[in-house]
PDB file of C-alpha atoms in Angstrom:
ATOM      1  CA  UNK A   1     -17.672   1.040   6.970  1.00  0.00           C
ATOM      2  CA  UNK A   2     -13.819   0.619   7.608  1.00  0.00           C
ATOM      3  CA  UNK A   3     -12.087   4.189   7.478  1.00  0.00           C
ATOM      4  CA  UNK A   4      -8.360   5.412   7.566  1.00  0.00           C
ATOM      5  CA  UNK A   5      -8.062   8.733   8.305  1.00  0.00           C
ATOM      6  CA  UNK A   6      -4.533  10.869   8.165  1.00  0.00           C
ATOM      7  CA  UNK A   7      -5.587  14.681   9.099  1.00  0.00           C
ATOM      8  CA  UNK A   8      -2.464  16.070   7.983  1.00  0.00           C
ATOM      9  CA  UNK A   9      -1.767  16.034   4.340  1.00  0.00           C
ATOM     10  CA  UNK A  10       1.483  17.604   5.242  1.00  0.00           C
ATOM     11  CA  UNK A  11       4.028  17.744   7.742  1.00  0.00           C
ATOM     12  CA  UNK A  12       7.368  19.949   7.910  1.00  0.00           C
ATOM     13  CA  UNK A  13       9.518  19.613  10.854  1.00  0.00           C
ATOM     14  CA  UNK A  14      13.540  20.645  11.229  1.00  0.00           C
ATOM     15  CA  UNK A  15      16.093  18.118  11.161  1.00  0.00           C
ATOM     16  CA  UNK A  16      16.767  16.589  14.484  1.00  0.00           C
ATOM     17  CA  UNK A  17      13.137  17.533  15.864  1.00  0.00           C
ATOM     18  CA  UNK A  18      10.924  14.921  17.096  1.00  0.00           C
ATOM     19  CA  UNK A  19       8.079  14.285  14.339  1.00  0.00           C
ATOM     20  CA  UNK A  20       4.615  13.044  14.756  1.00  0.00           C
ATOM     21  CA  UNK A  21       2.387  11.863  11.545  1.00  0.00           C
ATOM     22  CA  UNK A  22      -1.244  11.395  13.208  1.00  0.00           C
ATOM     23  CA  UNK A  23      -3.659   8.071  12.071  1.00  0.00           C
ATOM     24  CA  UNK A  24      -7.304   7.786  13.431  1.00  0.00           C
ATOM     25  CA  UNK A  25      -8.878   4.687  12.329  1.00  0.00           C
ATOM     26  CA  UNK A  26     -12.747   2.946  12.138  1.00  0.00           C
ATOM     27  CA  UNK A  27     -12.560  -0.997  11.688  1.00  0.00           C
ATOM     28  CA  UNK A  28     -14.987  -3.762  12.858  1.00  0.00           C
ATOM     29  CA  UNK A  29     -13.214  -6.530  15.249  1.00  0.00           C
ATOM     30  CA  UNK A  30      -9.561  -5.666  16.645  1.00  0.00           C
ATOM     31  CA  UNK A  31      -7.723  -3.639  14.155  1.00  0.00           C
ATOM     32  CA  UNK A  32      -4.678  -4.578  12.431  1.00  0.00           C
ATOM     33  CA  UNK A  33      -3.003  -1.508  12.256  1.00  0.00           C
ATOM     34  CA  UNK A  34       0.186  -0.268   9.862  1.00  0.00           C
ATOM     35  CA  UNK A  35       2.554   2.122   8.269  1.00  0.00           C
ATOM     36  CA  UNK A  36       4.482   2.059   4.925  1.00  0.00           C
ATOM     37  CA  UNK A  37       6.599   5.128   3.676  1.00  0.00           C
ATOM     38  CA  UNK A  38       6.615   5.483  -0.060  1.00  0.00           C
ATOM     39  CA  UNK A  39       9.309   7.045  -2.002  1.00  0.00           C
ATOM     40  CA  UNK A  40       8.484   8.846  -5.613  1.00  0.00           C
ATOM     41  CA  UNK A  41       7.174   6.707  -8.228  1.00  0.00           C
ATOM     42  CA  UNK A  42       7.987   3.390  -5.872  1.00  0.00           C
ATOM     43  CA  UNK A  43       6.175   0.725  -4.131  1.00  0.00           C
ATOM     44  CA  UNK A  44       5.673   0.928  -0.486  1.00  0.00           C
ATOM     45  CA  UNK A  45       8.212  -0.040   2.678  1.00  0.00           C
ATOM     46  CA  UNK A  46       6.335  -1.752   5.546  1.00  0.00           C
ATOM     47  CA  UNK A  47       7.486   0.573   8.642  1.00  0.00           C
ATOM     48  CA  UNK A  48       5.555  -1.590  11.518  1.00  0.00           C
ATOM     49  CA  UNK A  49       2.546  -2.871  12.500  1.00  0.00           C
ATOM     50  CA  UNK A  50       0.262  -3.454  15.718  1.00  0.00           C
ATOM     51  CA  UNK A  51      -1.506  -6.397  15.947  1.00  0.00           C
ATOM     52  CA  UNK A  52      -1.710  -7.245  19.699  1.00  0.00           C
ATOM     53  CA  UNK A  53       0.578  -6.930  22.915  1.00  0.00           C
ATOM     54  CA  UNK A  54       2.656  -3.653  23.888  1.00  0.00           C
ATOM     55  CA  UNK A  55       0.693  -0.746  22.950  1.00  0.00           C
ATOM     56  CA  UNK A  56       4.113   1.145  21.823  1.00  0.00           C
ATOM     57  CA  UNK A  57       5.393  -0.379  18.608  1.00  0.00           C
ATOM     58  CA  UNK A  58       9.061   0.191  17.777  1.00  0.00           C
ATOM     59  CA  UNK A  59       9.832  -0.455  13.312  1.00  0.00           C
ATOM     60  CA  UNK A  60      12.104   0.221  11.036  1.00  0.00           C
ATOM     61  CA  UNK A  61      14.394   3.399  10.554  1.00  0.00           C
ATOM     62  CA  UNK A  62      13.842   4.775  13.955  1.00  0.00           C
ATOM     63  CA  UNK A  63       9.979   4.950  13.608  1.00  0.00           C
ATOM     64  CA  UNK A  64       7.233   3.839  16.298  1.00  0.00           C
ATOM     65  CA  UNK A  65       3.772   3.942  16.987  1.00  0.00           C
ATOM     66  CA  UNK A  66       1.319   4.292  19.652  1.00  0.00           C
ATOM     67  CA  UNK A  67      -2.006   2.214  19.693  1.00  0.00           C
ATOM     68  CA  UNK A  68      -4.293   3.812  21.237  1.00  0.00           C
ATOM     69  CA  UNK A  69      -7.803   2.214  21.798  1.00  0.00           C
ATOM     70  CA  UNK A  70      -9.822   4.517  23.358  1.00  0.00           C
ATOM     71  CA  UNK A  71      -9.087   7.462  20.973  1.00  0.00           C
ATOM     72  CA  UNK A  72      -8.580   4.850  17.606  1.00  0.00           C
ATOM     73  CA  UNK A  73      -4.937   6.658  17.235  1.00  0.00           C
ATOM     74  CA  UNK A  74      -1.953   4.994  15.654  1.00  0.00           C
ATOM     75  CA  UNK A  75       0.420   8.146  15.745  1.00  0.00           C
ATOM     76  CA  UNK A  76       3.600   7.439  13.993  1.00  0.00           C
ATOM     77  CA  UNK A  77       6.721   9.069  15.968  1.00  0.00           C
ATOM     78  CA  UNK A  78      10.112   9.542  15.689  1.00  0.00           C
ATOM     79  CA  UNK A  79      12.429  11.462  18.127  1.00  0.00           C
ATOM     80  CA  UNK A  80      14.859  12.940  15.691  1.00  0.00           C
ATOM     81  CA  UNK A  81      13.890  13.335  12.490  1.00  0.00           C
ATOM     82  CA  UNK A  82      16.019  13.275   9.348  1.00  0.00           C
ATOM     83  CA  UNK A  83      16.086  14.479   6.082  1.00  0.00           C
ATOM     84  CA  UNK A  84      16.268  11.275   4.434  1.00  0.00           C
ATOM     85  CA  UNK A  85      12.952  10.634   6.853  1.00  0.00           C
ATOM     86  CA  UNK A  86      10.997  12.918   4.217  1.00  0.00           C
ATOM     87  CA  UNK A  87       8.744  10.921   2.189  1.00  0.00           C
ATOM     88  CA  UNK A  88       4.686   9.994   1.954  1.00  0.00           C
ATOM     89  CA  UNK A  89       3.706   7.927   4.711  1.00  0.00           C
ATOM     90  CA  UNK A  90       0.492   5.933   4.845  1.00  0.00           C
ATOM     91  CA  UNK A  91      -1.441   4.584   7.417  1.00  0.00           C
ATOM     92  CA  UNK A  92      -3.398   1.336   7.054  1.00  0.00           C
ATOM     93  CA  UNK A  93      -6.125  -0.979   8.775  1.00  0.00           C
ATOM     94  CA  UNK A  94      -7.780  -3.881   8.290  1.00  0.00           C
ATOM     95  CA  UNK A  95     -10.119  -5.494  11.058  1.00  0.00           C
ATOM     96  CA  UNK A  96     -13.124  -8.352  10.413  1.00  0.00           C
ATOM     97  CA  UNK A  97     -12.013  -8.440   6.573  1.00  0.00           C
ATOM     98  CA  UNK A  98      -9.001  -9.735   4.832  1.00  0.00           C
ATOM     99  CA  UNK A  99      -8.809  -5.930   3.155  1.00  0.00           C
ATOM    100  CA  UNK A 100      -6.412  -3.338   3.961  1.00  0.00           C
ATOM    101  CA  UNK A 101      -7.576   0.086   3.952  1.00  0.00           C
ATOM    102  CA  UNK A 102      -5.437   2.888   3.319  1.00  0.00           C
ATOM    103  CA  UNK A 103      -5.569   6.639   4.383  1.00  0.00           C
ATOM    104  CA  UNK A 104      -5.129   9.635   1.776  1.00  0.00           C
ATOM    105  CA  UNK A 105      -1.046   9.829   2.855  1.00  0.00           C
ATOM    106  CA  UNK A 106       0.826  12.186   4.548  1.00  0.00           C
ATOM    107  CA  UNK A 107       4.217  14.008   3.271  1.00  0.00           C
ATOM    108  CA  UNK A 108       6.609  14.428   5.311  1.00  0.00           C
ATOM    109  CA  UNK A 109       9.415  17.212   4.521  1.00  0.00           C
ATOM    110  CA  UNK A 110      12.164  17.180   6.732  1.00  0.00           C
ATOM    111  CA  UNK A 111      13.904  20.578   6.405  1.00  0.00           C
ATOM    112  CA  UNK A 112      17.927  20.753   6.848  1.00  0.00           C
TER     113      UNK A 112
ATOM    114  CA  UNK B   1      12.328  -9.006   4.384  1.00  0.00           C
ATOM    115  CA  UNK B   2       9.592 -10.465   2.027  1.00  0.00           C
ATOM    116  CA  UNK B   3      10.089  -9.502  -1.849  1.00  0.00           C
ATOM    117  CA  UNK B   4       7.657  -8.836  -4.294  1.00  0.00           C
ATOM    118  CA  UNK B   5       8.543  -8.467  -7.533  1.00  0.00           C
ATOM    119  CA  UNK B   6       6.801  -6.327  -9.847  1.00  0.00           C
ATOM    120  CA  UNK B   7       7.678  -5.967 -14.154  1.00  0.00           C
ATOM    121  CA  UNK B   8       7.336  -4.184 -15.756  1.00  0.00           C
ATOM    122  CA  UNK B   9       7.911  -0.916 -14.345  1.00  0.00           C
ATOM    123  CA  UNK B  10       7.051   1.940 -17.201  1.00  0.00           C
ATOM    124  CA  UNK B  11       5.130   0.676 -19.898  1.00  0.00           C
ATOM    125  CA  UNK B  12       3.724   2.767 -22.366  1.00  0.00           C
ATOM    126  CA  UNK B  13       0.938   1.869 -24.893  1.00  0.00           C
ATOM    127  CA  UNK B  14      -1.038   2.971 -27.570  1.00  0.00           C
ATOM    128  CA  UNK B  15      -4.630   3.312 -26.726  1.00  0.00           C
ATOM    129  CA  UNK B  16      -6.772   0.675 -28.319  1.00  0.00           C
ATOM    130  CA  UNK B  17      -3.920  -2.120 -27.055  1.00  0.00           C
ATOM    131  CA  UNK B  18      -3.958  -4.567 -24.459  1.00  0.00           C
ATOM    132  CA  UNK B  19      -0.589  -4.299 -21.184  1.00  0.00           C
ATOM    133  CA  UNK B  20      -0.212  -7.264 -18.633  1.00  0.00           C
ATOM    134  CA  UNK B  21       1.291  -6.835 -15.227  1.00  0.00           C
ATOM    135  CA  UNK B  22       2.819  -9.322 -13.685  1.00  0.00           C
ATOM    136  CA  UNK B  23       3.128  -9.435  -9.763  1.00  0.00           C
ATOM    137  CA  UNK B  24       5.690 -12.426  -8.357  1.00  0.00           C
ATOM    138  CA  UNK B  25       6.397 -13.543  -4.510  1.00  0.00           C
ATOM    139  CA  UNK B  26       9.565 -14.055  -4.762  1.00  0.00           C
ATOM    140  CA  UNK B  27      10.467 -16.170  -0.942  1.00  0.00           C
ATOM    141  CA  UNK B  28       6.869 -17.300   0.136  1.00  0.00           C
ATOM    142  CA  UNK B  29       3.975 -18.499  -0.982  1.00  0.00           C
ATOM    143  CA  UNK B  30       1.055 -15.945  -1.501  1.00  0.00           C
ATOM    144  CA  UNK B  31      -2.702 -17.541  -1.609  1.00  0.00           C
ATOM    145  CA  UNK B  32      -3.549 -14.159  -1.761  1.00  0.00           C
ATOM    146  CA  UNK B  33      -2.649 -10.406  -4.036  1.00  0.00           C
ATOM    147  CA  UNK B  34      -3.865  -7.284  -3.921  1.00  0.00           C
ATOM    148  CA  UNK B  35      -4.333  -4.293  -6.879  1.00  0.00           C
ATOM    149  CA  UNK B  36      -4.075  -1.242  -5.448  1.00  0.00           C
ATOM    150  CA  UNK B  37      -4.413   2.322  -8.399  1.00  0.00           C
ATOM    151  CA  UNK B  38      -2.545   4.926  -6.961  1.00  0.00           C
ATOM    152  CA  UNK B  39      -3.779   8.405  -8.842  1.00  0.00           C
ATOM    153  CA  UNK B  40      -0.783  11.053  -8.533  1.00  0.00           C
ATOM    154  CA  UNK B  41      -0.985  12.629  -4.986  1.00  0.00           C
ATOM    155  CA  UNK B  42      -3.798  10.397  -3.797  1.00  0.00           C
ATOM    156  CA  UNK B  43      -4.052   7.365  -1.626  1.00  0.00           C
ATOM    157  CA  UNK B  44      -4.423   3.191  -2.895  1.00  0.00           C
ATOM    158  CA  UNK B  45      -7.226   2.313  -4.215  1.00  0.00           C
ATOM    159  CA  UNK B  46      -7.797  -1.373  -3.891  1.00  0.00           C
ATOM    160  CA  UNK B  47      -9.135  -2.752  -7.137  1.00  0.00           C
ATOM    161  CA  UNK B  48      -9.567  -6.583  -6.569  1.00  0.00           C
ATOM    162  CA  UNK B  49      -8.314  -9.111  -4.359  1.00  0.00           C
ATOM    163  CA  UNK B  50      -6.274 -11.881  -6.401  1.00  0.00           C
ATOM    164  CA  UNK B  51      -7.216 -15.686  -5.198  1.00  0.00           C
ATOM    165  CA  UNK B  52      -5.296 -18.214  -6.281  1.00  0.00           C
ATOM    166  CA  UNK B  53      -6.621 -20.670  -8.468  1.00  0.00           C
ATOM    167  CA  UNK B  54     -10.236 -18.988  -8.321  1.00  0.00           C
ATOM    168  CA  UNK B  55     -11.518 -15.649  -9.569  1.00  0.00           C
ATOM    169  CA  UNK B  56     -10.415 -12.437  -8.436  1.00  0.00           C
ATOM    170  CA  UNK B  57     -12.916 -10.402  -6.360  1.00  0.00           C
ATOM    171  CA  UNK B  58     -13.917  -6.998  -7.658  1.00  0.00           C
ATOM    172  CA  UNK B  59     -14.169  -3.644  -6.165  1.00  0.00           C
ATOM    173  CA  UNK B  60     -17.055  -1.877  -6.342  1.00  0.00           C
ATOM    174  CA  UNK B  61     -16.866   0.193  -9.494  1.00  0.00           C
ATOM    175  CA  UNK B  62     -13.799  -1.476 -11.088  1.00  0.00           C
ATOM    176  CA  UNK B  63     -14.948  -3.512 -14.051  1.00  0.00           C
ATOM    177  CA  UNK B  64     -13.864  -7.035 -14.166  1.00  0.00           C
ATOM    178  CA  UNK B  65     -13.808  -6.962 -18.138  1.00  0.00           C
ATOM    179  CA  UNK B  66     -11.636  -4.602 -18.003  1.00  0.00           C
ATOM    180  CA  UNK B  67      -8.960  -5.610 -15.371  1.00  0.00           C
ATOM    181  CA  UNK B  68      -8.309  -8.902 -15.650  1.00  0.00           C
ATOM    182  CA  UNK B  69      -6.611 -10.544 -12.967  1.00  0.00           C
ATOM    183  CA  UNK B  70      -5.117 -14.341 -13.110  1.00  0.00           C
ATOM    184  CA  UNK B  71      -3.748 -15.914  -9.824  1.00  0.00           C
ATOM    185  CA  UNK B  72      -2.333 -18.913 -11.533  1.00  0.00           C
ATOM    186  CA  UNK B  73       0.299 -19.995  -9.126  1.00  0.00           C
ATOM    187  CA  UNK B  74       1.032 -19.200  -5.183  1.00  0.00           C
ATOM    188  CA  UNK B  75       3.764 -17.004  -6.582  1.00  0.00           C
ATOM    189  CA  UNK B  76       2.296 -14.900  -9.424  1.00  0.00           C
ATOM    190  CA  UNK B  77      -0.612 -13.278 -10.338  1.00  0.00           C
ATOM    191  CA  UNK B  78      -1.197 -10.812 -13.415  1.00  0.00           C
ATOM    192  CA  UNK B  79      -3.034  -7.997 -14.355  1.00  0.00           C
ATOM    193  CA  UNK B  80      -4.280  -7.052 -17.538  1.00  0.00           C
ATOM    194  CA  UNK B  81      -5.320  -3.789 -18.712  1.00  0.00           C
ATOM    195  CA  UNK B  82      -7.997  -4.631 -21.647  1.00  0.00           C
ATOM    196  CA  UNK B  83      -8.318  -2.082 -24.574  1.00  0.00           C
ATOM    197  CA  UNK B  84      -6.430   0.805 -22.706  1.00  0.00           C
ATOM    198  CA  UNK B  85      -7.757   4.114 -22.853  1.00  0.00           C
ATOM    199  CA  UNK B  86      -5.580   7.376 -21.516  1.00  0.00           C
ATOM    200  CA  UNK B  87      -8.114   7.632 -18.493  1.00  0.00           C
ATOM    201  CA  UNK B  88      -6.295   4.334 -17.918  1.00  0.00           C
ATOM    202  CA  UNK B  89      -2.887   5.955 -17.067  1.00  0.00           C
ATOM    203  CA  UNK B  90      -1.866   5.573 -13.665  1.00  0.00           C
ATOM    204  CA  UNK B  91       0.283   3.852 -11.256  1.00  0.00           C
ATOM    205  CA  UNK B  92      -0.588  -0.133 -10.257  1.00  0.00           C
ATOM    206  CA  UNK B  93       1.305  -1.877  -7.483  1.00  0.00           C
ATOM    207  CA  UNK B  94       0.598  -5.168  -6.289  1.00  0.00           C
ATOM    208  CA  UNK B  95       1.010  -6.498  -3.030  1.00  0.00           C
ATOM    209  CA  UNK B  96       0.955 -10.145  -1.203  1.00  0.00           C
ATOM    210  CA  UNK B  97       0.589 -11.305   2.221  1.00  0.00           C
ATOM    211  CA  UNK B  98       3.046 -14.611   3.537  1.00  0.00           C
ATOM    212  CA  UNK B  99       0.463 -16.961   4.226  1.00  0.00           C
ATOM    213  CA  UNK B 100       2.974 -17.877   7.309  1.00  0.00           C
ATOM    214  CA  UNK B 101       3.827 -14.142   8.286  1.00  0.00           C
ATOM    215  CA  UNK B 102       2.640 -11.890  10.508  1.00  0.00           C
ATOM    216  CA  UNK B 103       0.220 -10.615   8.675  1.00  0.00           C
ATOM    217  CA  UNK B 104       1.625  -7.435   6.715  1.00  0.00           C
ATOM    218  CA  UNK B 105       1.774  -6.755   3.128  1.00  0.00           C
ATOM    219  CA  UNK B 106       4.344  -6.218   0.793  1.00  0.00           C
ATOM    220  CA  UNK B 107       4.204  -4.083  -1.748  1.00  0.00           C
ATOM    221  CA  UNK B 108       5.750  -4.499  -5.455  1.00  0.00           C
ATOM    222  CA  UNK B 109       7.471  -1.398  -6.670  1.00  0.00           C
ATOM    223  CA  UNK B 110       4.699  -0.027  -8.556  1.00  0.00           C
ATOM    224  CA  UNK B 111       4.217  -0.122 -12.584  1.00  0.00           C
ATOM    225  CA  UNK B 112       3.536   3.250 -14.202  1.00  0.00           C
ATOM    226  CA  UNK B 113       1.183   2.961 -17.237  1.00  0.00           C
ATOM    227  CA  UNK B 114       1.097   5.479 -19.736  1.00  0.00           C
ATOM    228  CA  UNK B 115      -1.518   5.103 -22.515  1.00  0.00           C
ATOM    229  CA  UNK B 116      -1.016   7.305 -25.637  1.00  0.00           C
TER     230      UNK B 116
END
């Protein structure tokens, strides 16, 4: 079965610090991978996506990712985080199917 | 970028009644819509996949009667919440893929439901 996992359900990290939110993921074929940030009570933003080429995905807002194939990562990075950066952030995958699967979110709180 | 539209936003009902949802493309065609339920500190649940002009396929464990979806156009598709109940309270957003993009989603804003 397809599975999105996000380890973290929280991450705090000090303004201008490098961040890190971690995504392992399970799909059947070659994944389609993503990441949307959510606001409160709003939709979600698409960040980026990986669907072939360059392993290191650059998105919006400063954000990138790293696919990784052997360990099923898609890390989400940033190397100087901002307040405004804290939000929920979800990782997503689809592979074989036309689904997307999601993982359980991670909050990100950006201290000042 | 891609819009979605979503409307309305906060709707609050009396138990017993019925709420639509509407979910509109707004610059490109979408063959296809997703329902996600989002539960308050939880993840998306996807809840059916909205074809247009065919029926909507069902999660497992999401009852068709009770969730009606209609895909009538390649820029709309509804959902109806039939005889809501206050288990029913939650937070719906809809999403389409371009059927020329790159593959992505886009996500409506989200319509909080409230049933009394």
């Amino acid at each position: 079965a397809q599975s999105v996992a996000q380890p973290e359900d929280q991450v705090n990290v000090a303004e201008g610090n490098p961040l890190t939110v971690k995504c392992t993921y399970s799909v059947s074929g070659n994944p389609y991978l993503f990441w949307y940030v959510q606001y409160p009570n709003r939709g979600l933003q698409f960040l980026l996506k990986y669907i072939t080429g360059d392993n290191l995905v650059k998105g919006s807002y400063g954000f990138e990712a790293e696919f990784n194939k052997s360990q099923t990562s898609f890390h989400l990075k940033k190397p100087s985080a901002l307040v405004s950066d804290s939000a929920l952030y979800f990782c997503a995958a689809g592979g074989a199917t036309n689904k997307l699967i999601f993982g359980t979110g991670t909050l990100l709180a950006v201290q000042p | 970028g891609a819009v979605v539209s979503q409307h309305p936003s906060r709707v609050i009902c009396k138990s017993g009644t019925s709420v639509k949802i509407e979910c509109r493309s707004l610059d490109f065609q979408a063959t296809t819509m997703f329902w996600y339920r989002q539960f308050p500190k939880q993840s998306l649940m996807l809840m059916a996949t909205s074809n247009e002009g065919s029926k909507a396929t069902y999660e497992q464990g999401v009852e068709k009667d009770k969730f009606l979806i209609n895909h009538a156009s390649l820029t709309l598709s509804t959902l109806t919440v039939t005889s809501a109940h206050p288990e029913d309270s939650s937070f719906y957003i809809c999403s389409a893929r371009n059927s020329q993009g790159g593959g992505e989603l886009f996500f409506g804003e989200g319509s909080r439901l409230t049933v009394l």
